[in-house]
CSV table of C-alpha atoms and ligand atoms in Angstrom, one decimal:
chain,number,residue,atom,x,y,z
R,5,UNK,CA,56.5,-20.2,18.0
R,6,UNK,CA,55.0,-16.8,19.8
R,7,UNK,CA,53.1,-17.6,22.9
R,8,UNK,CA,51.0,-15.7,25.1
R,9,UNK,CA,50.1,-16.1,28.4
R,10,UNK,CA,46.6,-15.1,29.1
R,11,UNK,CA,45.1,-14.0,32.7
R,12,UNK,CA,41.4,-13.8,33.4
R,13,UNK,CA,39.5,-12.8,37.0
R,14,UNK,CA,37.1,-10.5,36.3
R,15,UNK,CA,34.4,-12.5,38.0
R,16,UNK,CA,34.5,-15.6,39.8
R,17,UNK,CA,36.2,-18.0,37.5
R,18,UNK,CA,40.5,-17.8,38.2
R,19,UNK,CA,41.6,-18.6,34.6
R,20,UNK,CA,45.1,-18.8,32.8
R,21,UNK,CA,45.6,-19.9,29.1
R,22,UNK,CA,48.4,-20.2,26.9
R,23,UNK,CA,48.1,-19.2,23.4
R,24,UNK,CA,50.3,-20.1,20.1
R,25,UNK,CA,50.5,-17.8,17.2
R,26,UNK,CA,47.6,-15.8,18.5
R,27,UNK,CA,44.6,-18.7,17.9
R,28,UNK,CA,46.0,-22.1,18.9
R,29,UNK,CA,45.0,-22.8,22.5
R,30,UNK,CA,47.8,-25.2,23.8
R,31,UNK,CA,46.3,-24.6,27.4
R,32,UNK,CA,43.5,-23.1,28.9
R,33,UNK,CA,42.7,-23.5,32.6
R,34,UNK,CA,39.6,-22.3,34.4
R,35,UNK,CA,39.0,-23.0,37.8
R,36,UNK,CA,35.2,-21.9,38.8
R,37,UNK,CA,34.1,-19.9,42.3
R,38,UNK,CA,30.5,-21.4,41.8
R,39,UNK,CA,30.4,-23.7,44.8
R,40,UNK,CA,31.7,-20.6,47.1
R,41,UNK,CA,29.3,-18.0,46.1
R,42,UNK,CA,26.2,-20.8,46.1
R,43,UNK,CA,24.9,-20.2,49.2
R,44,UNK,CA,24.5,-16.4,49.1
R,45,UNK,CA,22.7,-16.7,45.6
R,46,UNK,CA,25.4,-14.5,43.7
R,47,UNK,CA,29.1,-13.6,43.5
R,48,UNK,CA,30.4,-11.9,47.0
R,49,UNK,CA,33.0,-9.5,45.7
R,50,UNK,CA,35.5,-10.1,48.9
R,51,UNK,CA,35.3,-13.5,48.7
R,52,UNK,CA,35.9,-13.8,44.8
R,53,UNK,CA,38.9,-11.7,45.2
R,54,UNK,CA,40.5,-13.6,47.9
R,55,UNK,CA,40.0,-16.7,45.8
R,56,UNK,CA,41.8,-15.4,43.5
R,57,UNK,CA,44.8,-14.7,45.3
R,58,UNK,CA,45.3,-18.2,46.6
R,59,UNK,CA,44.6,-20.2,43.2
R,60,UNK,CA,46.3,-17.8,40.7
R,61,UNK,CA,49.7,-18.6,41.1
R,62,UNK,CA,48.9,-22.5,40.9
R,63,UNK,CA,46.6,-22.1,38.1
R,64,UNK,CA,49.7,-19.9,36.1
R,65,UNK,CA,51.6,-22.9,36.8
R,66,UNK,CA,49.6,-25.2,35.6
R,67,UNK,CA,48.5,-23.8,32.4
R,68,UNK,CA,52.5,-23.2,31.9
R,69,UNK,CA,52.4,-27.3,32.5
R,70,UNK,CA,49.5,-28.3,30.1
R,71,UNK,CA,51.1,-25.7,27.4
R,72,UNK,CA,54.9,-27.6,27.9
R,73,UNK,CA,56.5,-23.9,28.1
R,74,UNK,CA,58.7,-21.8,29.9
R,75,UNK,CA,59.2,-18.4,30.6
R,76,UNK,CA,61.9,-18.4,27.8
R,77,UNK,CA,58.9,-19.5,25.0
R,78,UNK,CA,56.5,-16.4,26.4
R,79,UNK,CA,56.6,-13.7,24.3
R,80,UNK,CA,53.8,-11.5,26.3
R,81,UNK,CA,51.5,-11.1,28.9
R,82,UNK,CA,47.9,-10.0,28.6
R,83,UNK,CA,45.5,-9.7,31.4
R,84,UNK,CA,41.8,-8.7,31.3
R,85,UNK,CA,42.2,-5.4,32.9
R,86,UNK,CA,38.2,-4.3,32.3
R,87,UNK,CA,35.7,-4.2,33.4
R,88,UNK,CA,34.6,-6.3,36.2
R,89,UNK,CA,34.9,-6.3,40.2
R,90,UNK,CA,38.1,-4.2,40.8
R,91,UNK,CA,38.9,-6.3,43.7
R,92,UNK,CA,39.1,-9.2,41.4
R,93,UNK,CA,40.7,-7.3,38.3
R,94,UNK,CA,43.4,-6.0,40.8
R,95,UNK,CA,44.8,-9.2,41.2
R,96,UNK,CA,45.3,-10.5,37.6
R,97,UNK,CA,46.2,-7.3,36.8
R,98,UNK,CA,49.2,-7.4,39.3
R,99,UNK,CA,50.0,-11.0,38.8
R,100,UNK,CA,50.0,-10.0,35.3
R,101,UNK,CA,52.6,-6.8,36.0
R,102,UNK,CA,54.6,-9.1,38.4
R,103,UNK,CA,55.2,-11.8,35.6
R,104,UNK,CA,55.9,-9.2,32.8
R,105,UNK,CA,58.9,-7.5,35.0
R,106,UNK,CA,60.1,-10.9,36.2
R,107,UNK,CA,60.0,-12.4,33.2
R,108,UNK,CA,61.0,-9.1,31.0
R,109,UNK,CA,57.9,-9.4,28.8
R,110,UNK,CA,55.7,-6.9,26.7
R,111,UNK,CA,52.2,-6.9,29.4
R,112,UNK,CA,49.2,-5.9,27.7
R,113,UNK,CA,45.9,-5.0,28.6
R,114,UNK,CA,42.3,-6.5,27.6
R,115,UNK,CA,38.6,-5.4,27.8
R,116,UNK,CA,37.0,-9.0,28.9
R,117,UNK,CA,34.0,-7.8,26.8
R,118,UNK,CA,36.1,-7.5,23.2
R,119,UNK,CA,37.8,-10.6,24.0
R,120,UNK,CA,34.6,-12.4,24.0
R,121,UNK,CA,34.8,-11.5,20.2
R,122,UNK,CA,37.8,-12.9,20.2
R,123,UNK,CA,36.7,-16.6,21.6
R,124,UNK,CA,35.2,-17.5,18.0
R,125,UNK,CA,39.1,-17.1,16.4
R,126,UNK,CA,40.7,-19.7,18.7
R,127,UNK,CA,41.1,-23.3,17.6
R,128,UNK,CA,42.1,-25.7,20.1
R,129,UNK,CA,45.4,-27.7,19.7
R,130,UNK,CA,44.3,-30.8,19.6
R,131,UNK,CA,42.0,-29.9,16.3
R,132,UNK,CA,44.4,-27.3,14.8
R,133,UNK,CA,45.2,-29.3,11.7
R,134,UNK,CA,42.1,-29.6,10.6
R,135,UNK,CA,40.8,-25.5,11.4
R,136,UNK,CA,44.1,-25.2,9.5
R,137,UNK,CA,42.4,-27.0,5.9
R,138,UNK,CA,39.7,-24.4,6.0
R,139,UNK,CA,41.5,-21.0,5.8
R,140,UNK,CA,38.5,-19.1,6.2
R,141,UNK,CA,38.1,-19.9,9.8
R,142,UNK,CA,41.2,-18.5,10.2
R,143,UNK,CA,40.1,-15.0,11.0
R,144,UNK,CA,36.7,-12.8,10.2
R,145,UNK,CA,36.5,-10.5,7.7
R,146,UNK,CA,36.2,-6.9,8.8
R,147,UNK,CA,34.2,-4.8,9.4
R,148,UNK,CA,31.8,-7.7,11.3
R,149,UNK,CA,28.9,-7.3,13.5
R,150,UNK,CA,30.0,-9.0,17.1
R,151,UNK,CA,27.1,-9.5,19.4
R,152,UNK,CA,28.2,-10.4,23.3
R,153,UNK,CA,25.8,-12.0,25.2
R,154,UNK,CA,27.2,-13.5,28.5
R,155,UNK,CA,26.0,-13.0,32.2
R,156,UNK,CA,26.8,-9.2,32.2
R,157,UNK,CA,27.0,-8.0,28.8
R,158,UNK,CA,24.4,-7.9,25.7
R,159,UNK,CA,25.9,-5.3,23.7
R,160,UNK,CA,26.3,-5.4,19.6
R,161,UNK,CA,29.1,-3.8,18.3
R,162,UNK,CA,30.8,-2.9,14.8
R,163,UNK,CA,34.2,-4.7,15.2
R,164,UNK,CA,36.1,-2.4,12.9
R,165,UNK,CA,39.5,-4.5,14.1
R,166,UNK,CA,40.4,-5.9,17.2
R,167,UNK,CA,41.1,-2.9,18.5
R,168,UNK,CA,38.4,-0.6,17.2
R,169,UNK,CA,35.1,-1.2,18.6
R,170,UNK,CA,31.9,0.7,17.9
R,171,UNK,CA,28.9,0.0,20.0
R,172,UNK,CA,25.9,0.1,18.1
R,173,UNK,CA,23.7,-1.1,21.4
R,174,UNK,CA,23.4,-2.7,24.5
R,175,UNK,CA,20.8,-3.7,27.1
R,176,UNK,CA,19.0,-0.9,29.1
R,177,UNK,CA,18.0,-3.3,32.4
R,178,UNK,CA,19.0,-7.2,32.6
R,179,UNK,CA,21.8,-8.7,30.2
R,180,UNK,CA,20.5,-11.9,28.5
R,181,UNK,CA,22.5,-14.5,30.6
R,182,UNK,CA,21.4,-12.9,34.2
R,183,UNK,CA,17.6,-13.1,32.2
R,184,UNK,CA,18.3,-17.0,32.2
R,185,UNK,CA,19.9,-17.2,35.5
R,186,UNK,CA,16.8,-15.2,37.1
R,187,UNK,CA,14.5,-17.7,35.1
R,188,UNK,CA,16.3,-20.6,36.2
R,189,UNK,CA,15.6,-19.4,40.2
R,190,UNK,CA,11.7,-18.9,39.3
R,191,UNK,CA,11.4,-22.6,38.2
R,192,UNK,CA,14.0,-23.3,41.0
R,193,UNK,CA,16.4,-24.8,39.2
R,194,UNK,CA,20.0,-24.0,40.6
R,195,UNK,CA,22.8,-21.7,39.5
R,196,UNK,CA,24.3,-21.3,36.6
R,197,UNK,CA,20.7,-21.3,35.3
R,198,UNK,CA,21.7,-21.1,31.8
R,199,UNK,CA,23.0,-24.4,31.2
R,200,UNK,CA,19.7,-25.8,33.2
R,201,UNK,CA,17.1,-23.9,31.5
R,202,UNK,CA,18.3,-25.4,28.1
R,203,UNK,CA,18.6,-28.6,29.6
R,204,UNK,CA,14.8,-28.2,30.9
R,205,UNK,CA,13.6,-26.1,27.4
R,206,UNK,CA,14.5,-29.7,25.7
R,207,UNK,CA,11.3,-31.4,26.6
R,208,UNK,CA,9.0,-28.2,26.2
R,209,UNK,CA,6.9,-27.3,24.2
R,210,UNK,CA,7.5,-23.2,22.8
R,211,UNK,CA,4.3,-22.4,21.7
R,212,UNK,CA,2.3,-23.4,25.0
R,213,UNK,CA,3.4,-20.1,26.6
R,214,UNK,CA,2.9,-16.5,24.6
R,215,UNK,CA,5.7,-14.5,26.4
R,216,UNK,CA,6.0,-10.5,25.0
R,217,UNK,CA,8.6,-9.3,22.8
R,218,UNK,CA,10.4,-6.5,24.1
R,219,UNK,CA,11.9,-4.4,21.3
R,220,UNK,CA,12.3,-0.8,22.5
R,221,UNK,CA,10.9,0.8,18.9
R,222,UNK,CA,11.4,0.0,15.5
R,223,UNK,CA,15.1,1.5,14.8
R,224,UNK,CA,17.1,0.7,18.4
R,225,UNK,CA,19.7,-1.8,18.7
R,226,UNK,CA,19.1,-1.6,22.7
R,227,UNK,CA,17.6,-4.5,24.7
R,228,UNK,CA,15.5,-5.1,27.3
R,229,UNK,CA,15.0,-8.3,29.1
R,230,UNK,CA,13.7,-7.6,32.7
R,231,UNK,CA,9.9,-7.1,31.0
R,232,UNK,CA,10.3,-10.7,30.0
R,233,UNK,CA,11.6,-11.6,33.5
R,234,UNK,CA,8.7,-10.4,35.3
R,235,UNK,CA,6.3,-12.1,32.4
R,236,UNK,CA,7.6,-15.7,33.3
R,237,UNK,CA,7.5,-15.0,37.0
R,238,UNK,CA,3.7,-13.8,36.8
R,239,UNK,CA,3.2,-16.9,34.3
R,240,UNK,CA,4.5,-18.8,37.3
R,241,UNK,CA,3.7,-17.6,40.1
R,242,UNK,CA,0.2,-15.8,39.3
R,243,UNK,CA,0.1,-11.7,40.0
R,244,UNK,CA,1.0,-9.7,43.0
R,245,UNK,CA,-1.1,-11.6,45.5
R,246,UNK,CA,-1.3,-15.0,44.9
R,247,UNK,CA,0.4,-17.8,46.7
R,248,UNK,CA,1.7,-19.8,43.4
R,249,UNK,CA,5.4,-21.1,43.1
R,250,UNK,CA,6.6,-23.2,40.7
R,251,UNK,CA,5.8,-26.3,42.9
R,252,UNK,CA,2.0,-25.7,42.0
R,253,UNK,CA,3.5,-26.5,38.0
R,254,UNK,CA,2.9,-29.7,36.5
R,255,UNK,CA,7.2,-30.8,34.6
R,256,UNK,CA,5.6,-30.0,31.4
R,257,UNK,CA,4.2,-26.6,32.2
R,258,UNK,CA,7.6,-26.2,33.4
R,259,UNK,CA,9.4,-27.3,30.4
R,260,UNK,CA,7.0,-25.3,28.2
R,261,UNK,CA,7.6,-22.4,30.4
R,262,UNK,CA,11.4,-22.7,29.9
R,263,UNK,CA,11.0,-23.6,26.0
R,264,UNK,CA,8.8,-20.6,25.5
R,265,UNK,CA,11.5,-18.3,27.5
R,266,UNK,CA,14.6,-19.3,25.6
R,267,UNK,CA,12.5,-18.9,22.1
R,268,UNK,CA,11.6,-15.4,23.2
R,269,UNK,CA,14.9,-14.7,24.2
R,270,UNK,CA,15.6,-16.2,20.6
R,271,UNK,CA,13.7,-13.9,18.7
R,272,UNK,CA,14.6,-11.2,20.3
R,273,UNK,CA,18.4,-11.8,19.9
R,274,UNK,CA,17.6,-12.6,16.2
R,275,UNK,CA,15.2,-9.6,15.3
R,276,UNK,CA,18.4,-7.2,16.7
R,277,UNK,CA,20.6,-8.8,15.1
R,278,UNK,CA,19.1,-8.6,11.4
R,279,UNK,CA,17.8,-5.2,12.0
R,280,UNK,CA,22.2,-4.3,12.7
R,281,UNK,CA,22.7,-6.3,9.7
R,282,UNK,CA,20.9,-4.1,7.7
R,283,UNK,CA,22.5,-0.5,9.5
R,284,UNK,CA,26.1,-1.3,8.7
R,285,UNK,CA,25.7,-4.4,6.1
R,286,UNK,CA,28.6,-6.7,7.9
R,287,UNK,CA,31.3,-8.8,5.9
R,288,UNK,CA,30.9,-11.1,8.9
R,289,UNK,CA,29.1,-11.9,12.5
R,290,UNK,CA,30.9,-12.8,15.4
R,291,UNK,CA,29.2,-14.0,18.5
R,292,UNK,CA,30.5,-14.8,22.1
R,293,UNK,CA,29.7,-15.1,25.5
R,294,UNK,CA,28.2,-17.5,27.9
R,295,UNK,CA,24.3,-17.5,26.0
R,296,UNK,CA,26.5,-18.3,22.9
R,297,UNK,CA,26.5,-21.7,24.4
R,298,UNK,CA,23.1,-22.2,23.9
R,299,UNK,CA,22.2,-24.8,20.9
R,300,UNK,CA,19.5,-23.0,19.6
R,301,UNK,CA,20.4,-19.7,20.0
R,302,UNK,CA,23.1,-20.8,17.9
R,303,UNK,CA,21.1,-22.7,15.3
R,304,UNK,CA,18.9,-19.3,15.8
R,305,UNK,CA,22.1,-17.5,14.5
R,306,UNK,CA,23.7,-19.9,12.3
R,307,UNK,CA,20.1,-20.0,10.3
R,308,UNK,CA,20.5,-16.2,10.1
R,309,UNK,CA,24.1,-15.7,8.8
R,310,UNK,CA,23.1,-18.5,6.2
R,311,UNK,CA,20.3,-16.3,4.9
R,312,UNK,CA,22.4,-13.4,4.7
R,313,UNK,CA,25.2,-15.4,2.6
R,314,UNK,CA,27.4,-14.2,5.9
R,315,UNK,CA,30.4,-16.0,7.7
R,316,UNK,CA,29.3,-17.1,11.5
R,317,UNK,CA,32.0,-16.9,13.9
R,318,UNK,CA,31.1,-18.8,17.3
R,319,UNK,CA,32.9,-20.0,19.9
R,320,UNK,CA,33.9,-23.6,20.4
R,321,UNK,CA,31.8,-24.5,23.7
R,322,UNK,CA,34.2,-24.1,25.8
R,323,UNK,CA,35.7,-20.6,25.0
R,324,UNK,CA,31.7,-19.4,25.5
R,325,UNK,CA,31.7,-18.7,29.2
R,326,UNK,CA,34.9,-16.6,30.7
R,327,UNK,CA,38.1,-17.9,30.1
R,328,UNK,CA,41.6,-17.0,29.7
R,329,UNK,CA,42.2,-18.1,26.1
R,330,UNK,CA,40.2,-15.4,24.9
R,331,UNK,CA,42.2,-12.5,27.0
R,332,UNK,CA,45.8,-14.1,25.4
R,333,UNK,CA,44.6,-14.3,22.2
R,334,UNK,CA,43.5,-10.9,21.9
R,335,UNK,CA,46.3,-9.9,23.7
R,336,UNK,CA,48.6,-11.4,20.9
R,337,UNK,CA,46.8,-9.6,18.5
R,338,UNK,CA,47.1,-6.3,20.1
R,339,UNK,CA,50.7,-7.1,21.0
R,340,UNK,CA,51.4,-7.7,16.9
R,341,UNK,CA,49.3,-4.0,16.3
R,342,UNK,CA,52.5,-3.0,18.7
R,343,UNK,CA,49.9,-1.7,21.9
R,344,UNK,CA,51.7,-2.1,24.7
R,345,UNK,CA,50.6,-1.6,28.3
R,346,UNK,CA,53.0,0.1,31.4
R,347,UNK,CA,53.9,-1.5,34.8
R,348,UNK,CA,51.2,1.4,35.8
R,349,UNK,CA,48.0,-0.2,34.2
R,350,UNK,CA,44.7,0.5,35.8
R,351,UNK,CA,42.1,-2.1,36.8
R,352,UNK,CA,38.6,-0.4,35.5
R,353,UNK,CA,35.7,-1.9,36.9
R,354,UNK,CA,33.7,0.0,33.8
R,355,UNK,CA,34.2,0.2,30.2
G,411,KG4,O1,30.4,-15.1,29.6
G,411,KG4,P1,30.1,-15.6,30.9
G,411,KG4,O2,30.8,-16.8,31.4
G,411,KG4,O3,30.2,-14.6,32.0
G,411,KG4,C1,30.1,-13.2,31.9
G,411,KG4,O4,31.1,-12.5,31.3
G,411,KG4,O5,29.1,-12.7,32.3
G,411,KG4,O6,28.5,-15.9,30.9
G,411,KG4,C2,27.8,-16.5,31.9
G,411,KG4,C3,26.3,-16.5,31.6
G,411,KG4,C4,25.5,-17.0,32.8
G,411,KG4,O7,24.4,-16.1,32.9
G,411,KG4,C5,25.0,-18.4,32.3
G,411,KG4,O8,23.7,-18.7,32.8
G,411,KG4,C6,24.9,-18.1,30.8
G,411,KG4,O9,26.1,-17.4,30.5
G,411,KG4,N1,25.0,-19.4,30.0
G,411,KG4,C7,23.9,-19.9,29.3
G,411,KG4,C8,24.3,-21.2,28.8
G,411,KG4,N2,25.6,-21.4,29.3
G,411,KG4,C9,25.9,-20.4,30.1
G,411,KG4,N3,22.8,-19.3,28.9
G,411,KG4,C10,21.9,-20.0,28.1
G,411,KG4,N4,22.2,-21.2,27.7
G,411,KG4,C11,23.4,-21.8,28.0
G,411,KG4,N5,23.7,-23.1,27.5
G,412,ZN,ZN1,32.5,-12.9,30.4
């Protein structure tokens, strides 16, 4: 048995995860900042930090708990060193270093972004058995097209390996899950706004709302999503001048107004997609991030790898949004490629 024990606190959500044999998940523990953040609309940096300093330790512990090991059954430590708020990083990252020499373990590093990736390899314990009767699961043929589409990130990559990452593009304003979070607060809905403008998009209907299709020219591989942004608050709130909200809206304008969003957002996702399909003709695509937890952008995708005869890798629902699973099982992967960090690795808050 090789486990890994995984750190994550790149953001607001302190998370620790132990990992067997690089994919099993035997624990993965998330603990979420949302309710400390809520009432200034968006993550306070200082705040998230200190958070992090007084839950990691009991978090470590208990994902050591749920995973029934000790030190002695840890074979390394990985800890998502970039990119997100170096205040944050800073502490995983020395946890992370604190562990490794106390425990005399190989430490390595992780970009939160490839690890994302990495989310649609792991297979939780209690289902391993039966991921195990389908071998392909097991891991994606390479070179794959990954596509990251969380709250921060919308960037498609060539995955060359795990450890070779070419980015083919990326968004040039909003990233896709900050596009639903900022719908969600024009049909004043609550934070995280992804989960409630799917939730809402449900009873909608798509075609009652013609929202623009923002592809930045016929060859690119960037996105944009703050056009569309502006296009739903105007449908909601009229142009510059008018006293609309969303109050003025009947539920079922709402709905369609949420239904037409998350198509559009859809399309786009799917259009950039093929068009990256067709660049570097992919043996596989892998998808992760928090927007991967949206049905029908997964059907969307699911739809689209059928056509092209292509595996779909995709996170189980609940390695979509940040967790620490994904950071240990990279980490074992890079361990096995023999990359190993120093007690001297850097917290980047870019990549
Ligand atoms: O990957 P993640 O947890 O954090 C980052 O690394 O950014 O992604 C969080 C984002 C949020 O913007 C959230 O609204 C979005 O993922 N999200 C969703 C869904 N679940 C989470 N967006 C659309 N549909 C969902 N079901
Ligand atoms: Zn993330």
């Amino acid at each position: 048995m090789s486990c890994v024990l995984g750190i994550e606190t790149t953001c607001d959500e302190t998370a620790c995860a132990v990992v067997e044999d690089r994919r099993i998940v035997r624990s993965n523990v998330i603990r979420t900042q949302i309710d400390l953040h809520e009432k200034y609309g968006g993550v306070v940096p200082e705040i998230a930090a200190r958070a992090h300093i007084e839950w990691l330790n009991d978090i470590v512990a208990e994902a050591m708990n749920k995973a029934a090991v000790s030190s002695k059954d840890i074979s390394g430590i990985a800890v998502a060193n970039c990119p997100g708020l170096v205040g944050c990083l800073l502490v995983g990252v020395s946890a992370a270093k604190a562990l490794a020499y106390a425990w005399d373990k190989p430490l390595v590093g992780v970009n939160h972004v490839h690890a994302h990736l990495y989310a649609g390899c792991l297979i939780p314990h209690a289902s391993v058995n039966m991921a195990l009767s389908s071998a392909e699961r097991l891991s994606p043929s390479l070179p794959a097209l990954g596509l990251v589409i969380s709250g921060g990130h919308t960037t498609l990559f060539e995955v060359k390996t795990f450890n070779c990452f070419r980015r083919l593009g990326s968004t040039i304003d909003d990233a896709v899950g900050e596009a639903f979070d900022k719908v969600a607060a024009i049909l004043q809905l609550g934070y995280p706004g992804g989960p409630l403008v799917e939730k809402l998009a449900q009873s909608g209907h798509a075609d009652a709302v013609t929202f623009p299709l923002s592809l930045l020219g016929k060859q690119s591989l960037d996105f944009s999503f703050s056009g569309l942004k502006t296009a739903v608050l105007y449908h909601v709130n009229g142009q510059r001048g008018t006293q609309r909200t969303c109050a003025d809206l009947t539920g079922q304008q709402r709905a369609d107004t949420a239904a037409a969003f998350e198509r559009t957002v859809g399309e786009i996702l799917e259009i950039k997609v093929r068009r990256a399909m067709e660049m570097i003709s992919p043996k596989s695509l892998i998808v992760g991030g928090g927007v991967s937890a949206n049905r029908s952008i997964r059907g969307r995708l699911q739809s689209l790898a059928d056509a092209g005869g292509m595996p779909l890798f995709l996170p189980a629902m609940e390695y979509c949004t940040d967790n620490a699973a994904m950071i240990a099982g990279l980490g074992a992967e890079l361990l096995e490629q023999g990359y190993k960090a120093d007690l001297d690795l850097s917290a980047i808050a870019t990549a």
